Amino acid sequence: MTHFKLFDLSLVLPLLAFTLTGCGDDPVGAGGTGTAAFTSWGEEYIEEGIGPDPEGEVGFHDGWSVQYDKFLFTYHDIQVADQDGKVGAKQTGSLVVDNAVPGVKALLSFTELPAKGWSQVSYAVRPATASSVLIAGDPADLALMVERGLSVYVKGTATQGERRLTFAWGFGSSTEYRDCKSEVGGRTQLGIVIKPNVTDVSELTTHGDHLFYDRLRVSPNPSVPTRLRFEERAAADANGDGELTLEELDAAPIDVTKYDPSGLPATTYGGFMRQLVRSVGHFRGEGECTLHAVD
Ligand SMILES: [Ca+2]
């Protein structure tokens, strides 16, 4: 009989706890604390490359392929706050990760966060500094980013048949990613939910294909796709030396029959990519944040 009694209690107690304390800012209702962990991953596009795709959706519309050798991203101000804006935890310093290095990288963990919904999760990408910590990658790349004031640095090769172009592009832009949300169990979840004694993991995913989009915003017309293109960028190698520089892209006006700046100020391929680089940062895979361009 003792056995049955224990079994009954184990069912009843959690239900009671939920009923008595579950309300408002404490949707989990169990009290206690948990951990919010943050990681970064570049998915297959950055680890393995982007191939051709006649539809232009999962690969290049024009037969090109791109392989990244480096994809460095600088994370600042990773922050968890509740619906009232009360900050539960905030990153100090900054972290640099090269997502061309395979695997999901641990960035940081906030421990002992009260178990509840934290609906305002945000982070920022700003230039690396002398105190930035390298999570994965070559220290020489971090040194270069600090020296040049870069927040994002990518290096790679584009090929199409016998044609081959290398690139090494540094971006100094600052962007805030606020109100991050993702799909959880078929519905949109704003931020994260911390449960007692559980580590919740948020991947700050970097999407390497976005640099090659042919429009800056998704078309309001669902029949107009966003495609990946490279041919017009390839033509911007003005000195024909096989290295496509950002300065060359800055000097090449976009073909407005193929590229749509979607109302944003971008008149050259360089200007286009300086906008697109802000859209690289994501949340928990396909989840998105509200982008705020700082400079
Ligand atoms: Ca060149």
PDB file of C-alpha atoms and ligand atoms in Angstrom:
ATOM      1  CA  MET A   1       0.000   0.000   0.000  1.00  0.00           C
ATOM      2  CA  THR A   2       2.873   2.357   0.813  1.00  0.00           C
ATOM      3  CA  HIS A   3       4.035   2.045  -2.750  1.00  0.00           C
ATOM      4  CA  PHE A   4       0.658   3.182  -4.110  1.00  0.00           C
ATOM      5  CA  LYS A   5       0.488   6.123  -1.735  1.00  0.00           C
ATOM      6  CA  LEU A   6       3.861   7.450  -2.908  1.00  0.00           C
ATOM      7  CA  PHE A   7       2.801   7.028  -6.499  1.00  0.00           C
ATOM      8  CA  ASP A   8      -0.365   9.034  -5.895  1.00  0.00           C
ATOM      9  CA  LEU A   9       1.523  11.897  -4.218  1.00  0.00           C
ATOM     10  CA  SER A  10       3.979  12.241  -7.049  1.00  0.00           C
ATOM     11  CA  LEU A  11       1.061  12.888  -9.378  1.00  0.00           C
ATOM     12  CA  VAL A  12      -0.836  15.254  -7.123  1.00  0.00           C
ATOM     13  CA  LEU A  13       1.942  17.520  -5.831  1.00  0.00           C
ATOM     14  CA  PRO A  14       3.060  19.063  -9.123  1.00  0.00           C
ATOM     15  CA  LEU A  15      -0.569  19.776 -10.038  1.00  0.00           C
ATOM     16  CA  LEU A  16      -1.159  21.532  -6.727  1.00  0.00           C
ATOM     17  CA  ALA A  17       1.965  23.608  -7.112  1.00  0.00           C
ATOM     18  CA  PHE A  18       0.858  24.703 -10.569  1.00  0.00           C
ATOM     19  CA  THR A  19      -2.659  25.599  -9.459  1.00  0.00           C
ATOM     20  CA  LEU A  20      -1.567  27.632  -6.447  1.00  0.00           C
ATOM     21  CA  THR A  21       1.225  29.717  -7.935  1.00  0.00           C
ATOM     22  CA  GLY A  22       0.682  29.780 -11.688  1.00  0.00           C
ATOM     23  CA  CYS A  23      -0.208  33.297 -12.761  1.00  0.00           C
ATOM     24  CA  GLY A  24       0.968  36.394 -14.626  1.00  0.00           C
ATOM     25  CA  ASP A  25       4.706  36.744 -14.705  1.00  0.00           C
ATOM     26  CA  ASP A  26       5.216  33.213 -13.450  1.00  0.00           C
ATOM     27  CA  PRO A  27       3.624  31.063 -16.144  1.00  0.00           C
ATOM     28  CA  VAL A  28       5.667  28.022 -15.206  1.00  0.00           C
ATOM     29  CA  GLY A  29       4.294  28.384 -11.714  1.00  0.00           C
ATOM     30  CA  ALA A  30       6.847  26.290  -9.922  1.00  0.00           C
ATOM     31  CA  GLY A  31       9.238  28.930  -8.546  1.00  0.00           C
ATOM     32  CA  GLY A  32      12.909  28.047  -8.424  1.00  0.00           C
ATOM     33  CA  THR A  33      15.579  29.023 -10.921  1.00  0.00           C
ATOM     34  CA  GLY A  34      17.001  27.748 -14.176  1.00  0.00           C
ATOM     35  CA  THR A  35      19.677  28.571 -16.709  1.00  0.00           C
ATOM     36  CA  ALA A  36      19.550  30.433 -20.024  1.00  0.00           C
ATOM     37  CA  ALA A  37      22.376  29.288 -22.299  1.00  0.00           C
ATOM     38  CA  PHE A  38      23.294  30.932 -25.603  1.00  0.00           C
ATOM     39  CA  THR A  39      25.126  29.270 -28.483  1.00  0.00           C
ATOM     40  CA  SER A  40      26.053  30.183 -32.058  1.00  0.00           C
ATOM     41  CA  TRP A  41      25.949  28.073 -35.207  1.00  0.00           C
ATOM     42  CA  GLY A  42      26.323  28.829 -38.930  1.00  0.00           C
ATOM     43  CA  GLU A  43      24.352  25.829 -40.195  1.00  0.00           C
ATOM     44  CA  GLU A  44      25.342  23.882 -43.314  1.00  0.00           C
ATOM     45  CA  TYR A  45      25.496  27.006 -45.501  1.00  0.00           C
ATOM     46  CA  ILE A  46      28.498  28.335 -43.586  1.00  0.00           C
ATOM     47  CA  GLU A  47      30.101  25.001 -42.676  1.00  0.00           C
ATOM     48  CA  GLU A  48      29.696  23.214 -46.009  1.00  0.00           C
ATOM     49  CA  GLY A  49      28.825  25.868 -48.595  1.00  0.00           C
ATOM     50  CA  ILE A  50      25.960  27.098 -50.751  1.00  0.00           C
ATOM     51  CA  GLY A  51      25.417  25.360 -54.091  1.00  0.00           C
ATOM     52  CA  PRO A  52      23.383  26.165 -57.188  1.00  0.00           C
ATOM     53  CA  ASP A  53      19.593  25.845 -57.271  1.00  0.00           C
ATOM     54  CA  PRO A  54      17.576  26.708 -60.400  1.00  0.00           C
ATOM     55  CA  GLU A  55      14.785  28.059 -58.188  1.00  0.00           C
ATOM     56  CA  GLY A  56      17.285  30.304 -56.373  1.00  0.00           C
ATOM     57  CA  GLU A  57      15.779  29.573 -52.976  1.00  0.00           C
ATOM     58  CA  VAL A  58      18.139  27.061 -51.341  1.00  0.00           C
ATOM     59  CA  GLY A  59      21.068  27.905 -53.602  1.00  0.00           C
ATOM     60  CA  PHE A  60      22.230  30.286 -56.314  1.00  0.00           C
ATOM     61  CA  HIS A  61      19.764  31.017 -59.119  1.00  0.00           C
ATOM     62  CA  ASP A  62      22.642  31.567 -61.589  1.00  0.00           C
ATOM     63  CA  GLY A  63      24.705  28.413 -61.118  1.00  0.00           C
ATOM     64  CA  TRP A  64      27.301  29.829 -58.738  1.00  0.00           C
ATOM     65  CA  SER A  65      28.480  28.175 -55.512  1.00  0.00           C
ATOM     66  CA  VAL A  66      30.057  29.817 -52.475  1.00  0.00           C
ATOM     67  CA  GLN A  67      32.239  28.263 -49.809  1.00  0.00           C
ATOM     68  CA  TYR A  68      33.167  30.148 -46.678  1.00  0.00           C
ATOM     69  CA  ASP A  69      36.623  29.797 -45.118  1.00  0.00           C
ATOM     70  CA  LYS A  70      35.780  32.266 -42.358  1.00  0.00           C
ATOM     71  CA  PHE A  71      32.587  33.726 -40.955  1.00  0.00           C
ATOM     72  CA  LEU A  72      33.325  35.794 -37.850  1.00  0.00           C
ATOM     73  CA  PHE A  73      30.535  37.462 -35.910  1.00  0.00           C
ATOM     74  CA  THR A  74      30.818  39.668 -32.788  1.00  0.00           C
ATOM     75  CA  TYR A  75      28.186  39.318 -30.059  1.00  0.00           C
ATOM     76  CA  HIS A  76      27.559  42.116 -27.537  1.00  0.00           C
ATOM     77  CA  ASP A  77      24.804  42.786 -24.987  1.00  0.00           C
ATOM     78  CA  ILE A  78      23.084  39.401 -24.977  1.00  0.00           C
ATOM     79  CA  GLN A  79      20.242  40.179 -22.596  1.00  0.00           C
ATOM     80  CA  VAL A  80      17.231  38.513 -21.012  1.00  0.00           C
ATOM     81  CA  ALA A  81      14.395  40.703 -19.676  1.00  0.00           C
ATOM     82  CA  ASP A  82      10.789  40.092 -18.693  1.00  0.00           C
ATOM     83  CA  GLN A  83       7.588  41.582 -20.110  1.00  0.00           C
ATOM     84  CA  ASP A  84       7.997  44.664 -17.892  1.00  0.00           C
ATOM     85  CA  GLY A  85      11.532  45.241 -19.148  1.00  0.00           C
ATOM     86  CA  LYS A  86      13.141  44.076 -15.904  1.00  0.00           C
ATOM     87  CA  VAL A  87      16.569  42.739 -16.855  1.00  0.00           C
ATOM     88  CA  GLY A  88      17.298  39.255 -15.529  1.00  0.00           C
ATOM     89  CA  ALA A  89      20.827  39.029 -16.926  1.00  0.00           C
ATOM     90  CA  LYS A  90      23.062  40.831 -19.387  1.00  0.00           C
ATOM     91  CA  GLN A  91      26.348  39.951 -21.070  1.00  0.00           C
ATOM     92  CA  THR A  92      29.410  41.980 -20.144  1.00  0.00           C
ATOM     93  CA  GLY A  93      32.194  42.322 -22.714  1.00  0.00           C
ATOM     94  CA  SER A  94      31.905  40.786 -26.176  1.00  0.00           C
ATOM     95  CA  LEU A  95      32.426  37.419 -27.846  1.00  0.00           C
ATOM     96  CA  VAL A  96      33.714  36.671 -31.335  1.00  0.00           C
ATOM     97  CA  VAL A  97      32.961  33.352 -33.022  1.00  0.00           C
ATOM     98  CA  ASP A  98      34.027  31.987 -36.414  1.00  0.00           C
ATOM     99  CA  ASN A  99      31.103  29.879 -37.571  1.00  0.00           C
ATOM    100  CA  ALA A 100      33.156  28.392 -40.400  1.00  0.00           C
ATOM    101  CA  VAL A 101      34.658  26.297 -37.593  1.00  0.00           C
ATOM    102  CA  PRO A 102      32.263  23.307 -37.515  1.00  0.00           C
ATOM    103  CA  GLY A 103      29.796  22.770 -34.718  1.00  0.00           C
ATOM    104  CA  VAL A 104      27.546  24.649 -32.342  1.00  0.00           C
ATOM    105  CA  LYS A 105      29.647  26.874 -30.048  1.00  0.00           C
ATOM    106  CA  ALA A 106      28.681  27.727 -26.480  1.00  0.00           C
ATOM    107  CA  LEU A 107      28.732  31.510 -25.971  1.00  0.00           C
ATOM    108  CA  LEU A 108      27.591  32.041 -22.381  1.00  0.00           C
ATOM    109  CA  SER A 109      25.106  30.932 -19.713  1.00  0.00           C
ATOM    110  CA  PHE A 110      23.034  32.960 -17.268  1.00  0.00           C
ATOM    111  CA  THR A 111      22.466  30.821 -14.167  1.00  0.00           C
ATOM    112  CA  GLU A 112      19.928  31.249 -11.359  1.00  0.00           C
ATOM    113  CA  LEU A 113      17.358  33.066 -13.455  1.00  0.00           C
ATOM    114  CA  PRO A 114      13.927  32.977 -11.793  1.00  0.00           C
ATOM    115  CA  ALA A 115      11.776  30.346 -13.485  1.00  0.00           C
ATOM    116  CA  LYS A 116       9.268  32.255 -15.612  1.00  0.00           C
ATOM    117  CA  GLY A 117       8.739  33.674 -19.055  1.00  0.00           C
ATOM    118  CA  TRP A 118      11.435  36.141 -20.206  1.00  0.00           C
ATOM    119  CA  SER A 119       9.784  37.625 -23.254  1.00  0.00           C
ATOM    120  CA  GLN A 120      12.392  40.242 -24.161  1.00  0.00           C
ATOM    121  CA  VAL A 121      15.550  38.566 -25.413  1.00  0.00           C
ATOM    122  CA  SER A 122      17.994  40.727 -27.356  1.00  0.00           C
ATOM    123  CA  TYR A 123      21.586  41.001 -28.517  1.00  0.00           C
ATOM    124  CA  ALA A 124      23.761  43.336 -30.547  1.00  0.00           C
ATOM    125  CA  VAL A 125      26.453  42.957 -33.179  1.00  0.00           C
ATOM    126  CA  ARG A 126      29.054  45.711 -32.943  1.00  0.00           C
ATOM    127  CA  PRO A 127      32.757  45.964 -33.802  1.00  0.00           C
ATOM    128  CA  ALA A 128      35.174  43.723 -31.917  1.00  0.00           C
ATOM    129  CA  THR A 129      37.346  45.407 -29.294  1.00  0.00           C
ATOM    130  CA  ALA A 130      40.704  44.677 -27.680  1.00  0.00           C
ATOM    131  CA  SER A 131      38.848  42.950 -24.829  1.00  0.00           C
ATOM    132  CA  SER A 132      36.680  40.730 -27.090  1.00  0.00           C
ATOM    133  CA  VAL A 133      37.030  37.032 -26.307  1.00  0.00           C
ATOM    134  CA  LEU A 134      37.466  34.594 -29.219  1.00  0.00           C
ATOM    135  CA  ILE A 135      35.228  31.529 -28.813  1.00  0.00           C
ATOM    136  CA  ALA A 136      36.331  29.744 -31.990  1.00  0.00           C
ATOM    137  CA  GLY A 137      38.611  30.788 -34.816  1.00  0.00           C
ATOM    138  CA  ASP A 138      42.040  32.228 -35.560  1.00  0.00           C
ATOM    139  CA  PRO A 139      43.382  34.873 -33.126  1.00  0.00           C
ATOM    140  CA  ALA A 140      44.919  36.645 -36.151  1.00  0.00           C
ATOM    141  CA  ASP A 141      41.399  37.240 -37.515  1.00  0.00           C
ATOM    142  CA  LEU A 142      40.259  38.737 -34.219  1.00  0.00           C
ATOM    143  CA  ALA A 143      43.332  41.005 -34.230  1.00  0.00           C
ATOM    144  CA  LEU A 144      42.464  42.127 -37.770  1.00  0.00           C
ATOM    145  CA  MET A 145      38.852  42.833 -36.766  1.00  0.00           C
ATOM    146  CA  VAL A 146      39.941  44.921 -33.770  1.00  0.00           C
ATOM    147  CA  GLU A 147      42.452  46.851 -35.878  1.00  0.00           C
ATOM    148  CA  ARG A 148      39.917  47.596 -38.619  1.00  0.00           C
ATOM    149  CA  GLY A 149      36.899  48.059 -36.340  1.00  0.00           C
ATOM    150  CA  LEU A 150      34.917  45.150 -37.801  1.00  0.00           C
ATOM    151  CA  SER A 151      31.826  43.472 -36.402  1.00  0.00           C
ATOM    152  CA  VAL A 152      31.570  40.838 -39.156  1.00  0.00           C
ATOM    153  CA  TYR A 153      34.359  39.377 -41.272  1.00  0.00           C
ATOM    154  CA  VAL A 154      33.794  36.770 -43.977  1.00  0.00           C
ATOM    155  CA  LYS A 155      36.254  35.134 -46.353  1.00  0.00           C
ATOM    156  CA  GLY A 156      35.601  32.565 -49.031  1.00  0.00           C
ATOM    157  CA  THR A 157      35.512  31.464 -52.649  1.00  0.00           C
ATOM    158  CA  ALA A 158      32.798  31.631 -55.300  1.00  0.00           C
ATOM    159  CA  THR A 159      32.902  29.260 -58.279  1.00  0.00           C
ATOM    160  CA  GLN A 160      30.900  28.606 -61.418  1.00  0.00           C
ATOM    161  CA  GLY A 161      32.427  26.017 -63.745  1.00  0.00           C
ATOM    162  CA  GLU A 162      35.967  27.186 -64.437  1.00  0.00           C
ATOM    163  CA  ARG A 163      35.337  30.639 -63.032  1.00  0.00           C
ATOM    164  CA  ARG A 164      36.639  31.342 -59.548  1.00  0.00           C
ATOM    165  CA  LEU A 165      36.613  34.453 -57.362  1.00  0.00           C
ATOM    166  CA  THR A 166      37.902  34.898 -53.843  1.00  0.00           C
ATOM    167  CA  PHE A 167      36.572  37.435 -51.382  1.00  0.00           C
ATOM    168  CA  ALA A 168      37.407  38.776 -47.914  1.00  0.00           C
ATOM    169  CA  TRP A 169      34.841  41.300 -46.740  1.00  0.00           C
ATOM    170  CA  GLY A 170      34.875  43.205 -43.471  1.00  0.00           C
ATOM    171  CA  PHE A 171      31.790  45.017 -42.180  1.00  0.00           C
ATOM    172  CA  GLY A 172      31.905  47.615 -39.420  1.00  0.00           C
ATOM    173  CA  SER A 173      28.165  48.027 -38.923  1.00  0.00           C
ATOM    174  CA  SER A 174      26.357  47.930 -35.594  1.00  0.00           C
ATOM    175  CA  THR A 175      22.936  46.314 -35.373  1.00  0.00           C
ATOM    176  CA  GLU A 176      20.646  45.569 -32.445  1.00  0.00           C
ATOM    177  CA  TYR A 177      18.455  42.476 -32.509  1.00  0.00           C
ATOM    178  CA  ARG A 178      15.478  43.006 -30.199  1.00  0.00           C
ATOM    179  CA  ASP A 179      12.343  41.074 -29.255  1.00  0.00           C
ATOM    180  CA  CYS A 180      13.699  37.793 -30.551  1.00  0.00           C
ATOM    181  CA  LYS A 181      11.052  35.169 -31.201  1.00  0.00           C
ATOM    182  CA  SER A 182      10.856  31.630 -32.502  1.00  0.00           C
ATOM    183  CA  GLU A 183       8.420  28.843 -33.295  1.00  0.00           C
ATOM    184  CA  VAL A 184       7.923  26.488 -30.366  1.00  0.00           C
ATOM    185  CA  GLY A 185       5.440  23.640 -30.685  1.00  0.00           C
ATOM    186  CA  GLY A 186       3.727  25.238 -33.673  1.00  0.00           C
ATOM    187  CA  ARG A 187       3.224  28.667 -32.139  1.00  0.00           C
ATOM    188  CA  THR A 188       5.305  31.840 -31.843  1.00  0.00           C
ATOM    189  CA  GLN A 189       7.160  32.227 -28.567  1.00  0.00           C
ATOM    190  CA  LEU A 190       8.465  35.661 -27.661  1.00  0.00           C
ATOM    191  CA  GLY A 191      11.819  35.270 -25.894  1.00  0.00           C
ATOM    192  CA  ILE A 192      12.386  32.241 -23.690  1.00  0.00           C
ATOM    193  CA  VAL A 193      10.745  30.334 -20.855  1.00  0.00           C
ATOM    194  CA  ILE A 194      12.943  29.286 -17.941  1.00  0.00           C
ATOM    195  CA  LYS A 195      11.900  26.215 -15.988  1.00  0.00           C
ATOM    196  CA  PRO A 196      13.343  25.236 -12.596  1.00  0.00           C
ATOM    197  CA  ASN A 197      16.608  23.301 -12.725  1.00  0.00           C
ATOM    198  CA  VAL A 198      16.520  23.194 -16.523  1.00  0.00           C
ATOM    199  CA  THR A 199      18.957  24.773 -18.995  1.00  0.00           C
ATOM    200  CA  ASP A 200      17.139  26.465 -21.871  1.00  0.00           C
ATOM    201  CA  VAL A 201      19.360  26.839 -24.937  1.00  0.00           C
ATOM    202  CA  SER A 202      18.961  29.676 -27.455  1.00  0.00           C
ATOM    203  CA  GLU A 203      21.030  29.402 -30.620  1.00  0.00           C
ATOM    204  CA  LEU A 204      21.989  32.777 -32.077  1.00  0.00           C
ATOM    205  CA  THR A 205      22.080  31.385 -35.577  1.00  0.00           C
ATOM    206  CA  THR A 206      23.982  33.086 -38.428  1.00  0.00           C
ATOM    207  CA  HIS A 207      22.504  32.699 -41.916  1.00  0.00           C
ATOM    208  CA  GLY A 208      25.319  32.760 -44.486  1.00  0.00           C
ATOM    209  CA  ASP A 209      23.035  32.757 -47.526  1.00  0.00           C
ATOM    210  CA  HIS A 210      21.502  36.149 -46.725  1.00  0.00           C
ATOM    211  CA  LEU A 211      24.526  38.097 -48.018  1.00  0.00           C
ATOM    212  CA  PHE A 212      23.551  37.003 -51.537  1.00  0.00           C
ATOM    213  CA  TYR A 213      19.845  37.853 -51.534  1.00  0.00           C
ATOM    214  CA  ASP A 214      18.505  39.875 -54.466  1.00  0.00           C
ATOM    215  CA  ARG A 215      16.170  42.005 -52.357  1.00  0.00           C
ATOM    216  CA  LEU A 216      16.510  43.700 -48.979  1.00  0.00           C
ATOM    217  CA  ARG A 217      13.023  42.939 -47.719  1.00  0.00           C
ATOM    218  CA  VAL A 218      10.637  40.114 -48.430  1.00  0.00           C
ATOM    219  CA  SER A 219       8.180  41.164 -51.138  1.00  0.00           C
ATOM    220  CA  PRO A 220       4.624  41.870 -49.955  1.00  0.00           C
ATOM    221  CA  ASN A 221       3.628  39.930 -53.076  1.00  0.00           C
ATOM    222  CA  PRO A 222       4.011  36.236 -52.155  1.00  0.00           C
ATOM    223  CA  SER A 223       4.562  35.311 -55.815  1.00  0.00           C
ATOM    224  CA  VAL A 224       7.809  37.362 -55.885  1.00  0.00           C
ATOM    225  CA  PRO A 225      10.557  35.164 -54.433  1.00  0.00           C
ATOM    226  CA  THR A 226      13.787  36.225 -52.754  1.00  0.00           C
ATOM    227  CA  ARG A 227      16.600  34.580 -54.707  1.00  0.00           C
ATOM    228  CA  LEU A 228      20.329  34.054 -54.245  1.00  0.00           C
ATOM    229  CA  ARG A 229      22.393  35.619 -57.040  1.00  0.00           C
ATOM    230  CA  PHE A 230      26.115  36.044 -57.629  1.00  0.00           C
ATOM    231  CA  GLU A 231      26.668  36.702 -61.351  1.00  0.00           C
ATOM    232  CA  GLU A 232      26.180  40.485 -61.088  1.00  0.00           C
ATOM    233  CA  ARG A 233      28.514  40.648 -58.093  1.00  0.00           C
ATOM    234  CA  ALA A 234      31.094  38.591 -60.009  1.00  0.00           C
ATOM    235  CA  ALA A 235      31.004  41.188 -62.798  1.00  0.00           C
ATOM    236  CA  ALA A 236      32.033  43.832 -60.269  1.00  0.00           C
ATOM    237  CA  ASP A 237      35.635  42.487 -60.180  1.00  0.00           C
ATOM    238  CA  ALA A 238      36.715  45.587 -62.074  1.00  0.00           C
ATOM    239  CA  ASN A 239      40.451  44.875 -62.190  1.00  0.00           C
ATOM    240  CA  GLY A 240      39.873  41.232 -63.121  1.00  0.00           C
ATOM    241  CA  ASP A 241      42.375  39.907 -60.578  1.00  0.00           C
ATOM    242  CA  GLY A 242      40.060  37.190 -59.285  1.00  0.00           C
ATOM    243  CA  GLU A 243      39.569  38.849 -55.928  1.00  0.00           C
ATOM    244  CA  LEU A 244      36.228  40.561 -55.446  1.00  0.00           C
ATOM    245  CA  THR A 245      36.689  43.391 -52.978  1.00  0.00           C
ATOM    246  CA  LEU A 246      34.025  45.310 -51.085  1.00  0.00           C
ATOM    247  CA  GLU A 247      35.436  48.492 -52.633  1.00  0.00           C
ATOM    248  CA  GLU A 248      34.801  47.069 -56.113  1.00  0.00           C
ATOM    249  CA  LEU A 249      31.270  46.135 -55.057  1.00  0.00           C
ATOM    250  CA  ASP A 250      30.804  49.667 -53.676  1.00  0.00           C
ATOM    251  CA  ALA A 251      31.663  51.067 -57.126  1.00  0.00           C
ATOM    252  CA  ALA A 252      29.193  48.853 -59.050  1.00  0.00           C
ATOM    253  CA  PRO A 253      25.576  50.105 -59.362  1.00  0.00           C
ATOM    254  CA  ILE A 254      22.929  47.412 -58.829  1.00  0.00           C
ATOM    255  CA  ASP A 255      20.928  46.086 -61.786  1.00  0.00           C
ATOM    256  CA  VAL A 256      17.498  47.269 -60.681  1.00  0.00           C
ATOM    257  CA  THR A 257      15.791  44.756 -62.982  1.00  0.00           C
ATOM    258  CA  LYS A 258      17.203  41.970 -60.781  1.00  0.00           C
ATOM    259  CA  TYR A 259      17.945  43.604 -57.408  1.00  0.00           C
ATOM    260  CA  ASP A 260      15.298  45.325 -55.303  1.00  0.00           C
ATOM    261  CA  PRO A 261      16.524  47.589 -52.465  1.00  0.00           C
ATOM    262  CA  SER A 262      12.955  47.456 -51.114  1.00  0.00           C
ATOM    263  CA  GLY A 263      12.958  51.160 -50.275  1.00  0.00           C
ATOM    264  CA  LEU A 264      16.261  51.061 -48.374  1.00  0.00           C
ATOM    265  CA  PRO A 265      19.217  53.248 -49.366  1.00  0.00           C
ATOM    266  CA  ALA A 266      21.354  50.860 -51.425  1.00  0.00           C
ATOM    267  CA  THR A 267      22.454  51.824 -54.914  1.00  0.00           C
ATOM    268  CA  THR A 268      25.539  49.603 -55.329  1.00  0.00           C
ATOM    269  CA  TYR A 269      26.252  45.915 -54.654  1.00  0.00           C
ATOM    270  CA  GLY A 270      28.459  46.979 -51.750  1.00  0.00           C
ATOM    271  CA  GLY A 271      25.687  49.128 -50.309  1.00  0.00           C
ATOM    272  CA  PHE A 272      23.276  46.240 -50.834  1.00  0.00           C
ATOM    273  CA  MET A 273      25.467  43.811 -48.906  1.00  0.00           C
ATOM    274  CA  ARG A 274      26.103  46.334 -46.108  1.00  0.00           C
ATOM    275  CA  GLN A 275      22.329  46.175 -45.541  1.00  0.00           C
ATOM    276  CA  LEU A 276      22.066  42.411 -46.041  1.00  0.00           C
ATOM    277  CA  VAL A 277      24.759  41.724 -43.441  1.00  0.00           C
ATOM    278  CA  ARG A 278      22.371  42.980 -40.761  1.00  0.00           C
ATOM    279  CA  SER A 279      19.912  40.205 -41.651  1.00  0.00           C
ATOM    280  CA  VAL A 280      22.464  37.439 -40.967  1.00  0.00           C
ATOM    281  CA  GLY A 281      21.680  37.308 -37.219  1.00  0.00           C
ATOM    282  CA  HIS A 282      18.800  35.018 -36.241  1.00  0.00           C
ATOM    283  CA  PHE A 283      17.340  33.321 -33.170  1.00  0.00           C
ATOM    284  CA  ARG A 284      16.915  29.612 -32.498  1.00  0.00           C
ATOM    285  CA  GLY A 285      17.309  28.563 -36.137  1.00  0.00           C
ATOM    286  CA  GLU A 286      14.694  30.265 -38.306  1.00  0.00           C
ATOM    287  CA  GLY A 287      13.459  32.563 -35.534  1.00  0.00           C
ATOM    288  CA  GLU A 288      13.831  36.313 -36.026  1.00  0.00           C
ATOM    289  CA  CYS A 289      14.404  39.482 -34.039  1.00  0.00           C
ATOM    290  CA  THR A 290      13.451  43.077 -34.802  1.00  0.00           C
ATOM    291  CA  LEU A 291      16.470  44.712 -36.460  1.00  0.00           C
ATOM    292  CA  HIS A 292      17.620  48.183 -35.444  1.00  0.00           C
ATOM    293  CA  ALA A 293      20.442  49.638 -37.489  1.00  0.00           C
ATOM    294  CA  VAL A 294      22.666  51.661 -35.137  1.00  0.00           C
ATOM    295  CA  ASP A 295      25.211  52.742 -37.754  1.00  0.00           C
TER     296      ASP A 295
HETATM  297 CA    CA B   1      39.401  42.639 -57.970  1.00  0.00          CA
END
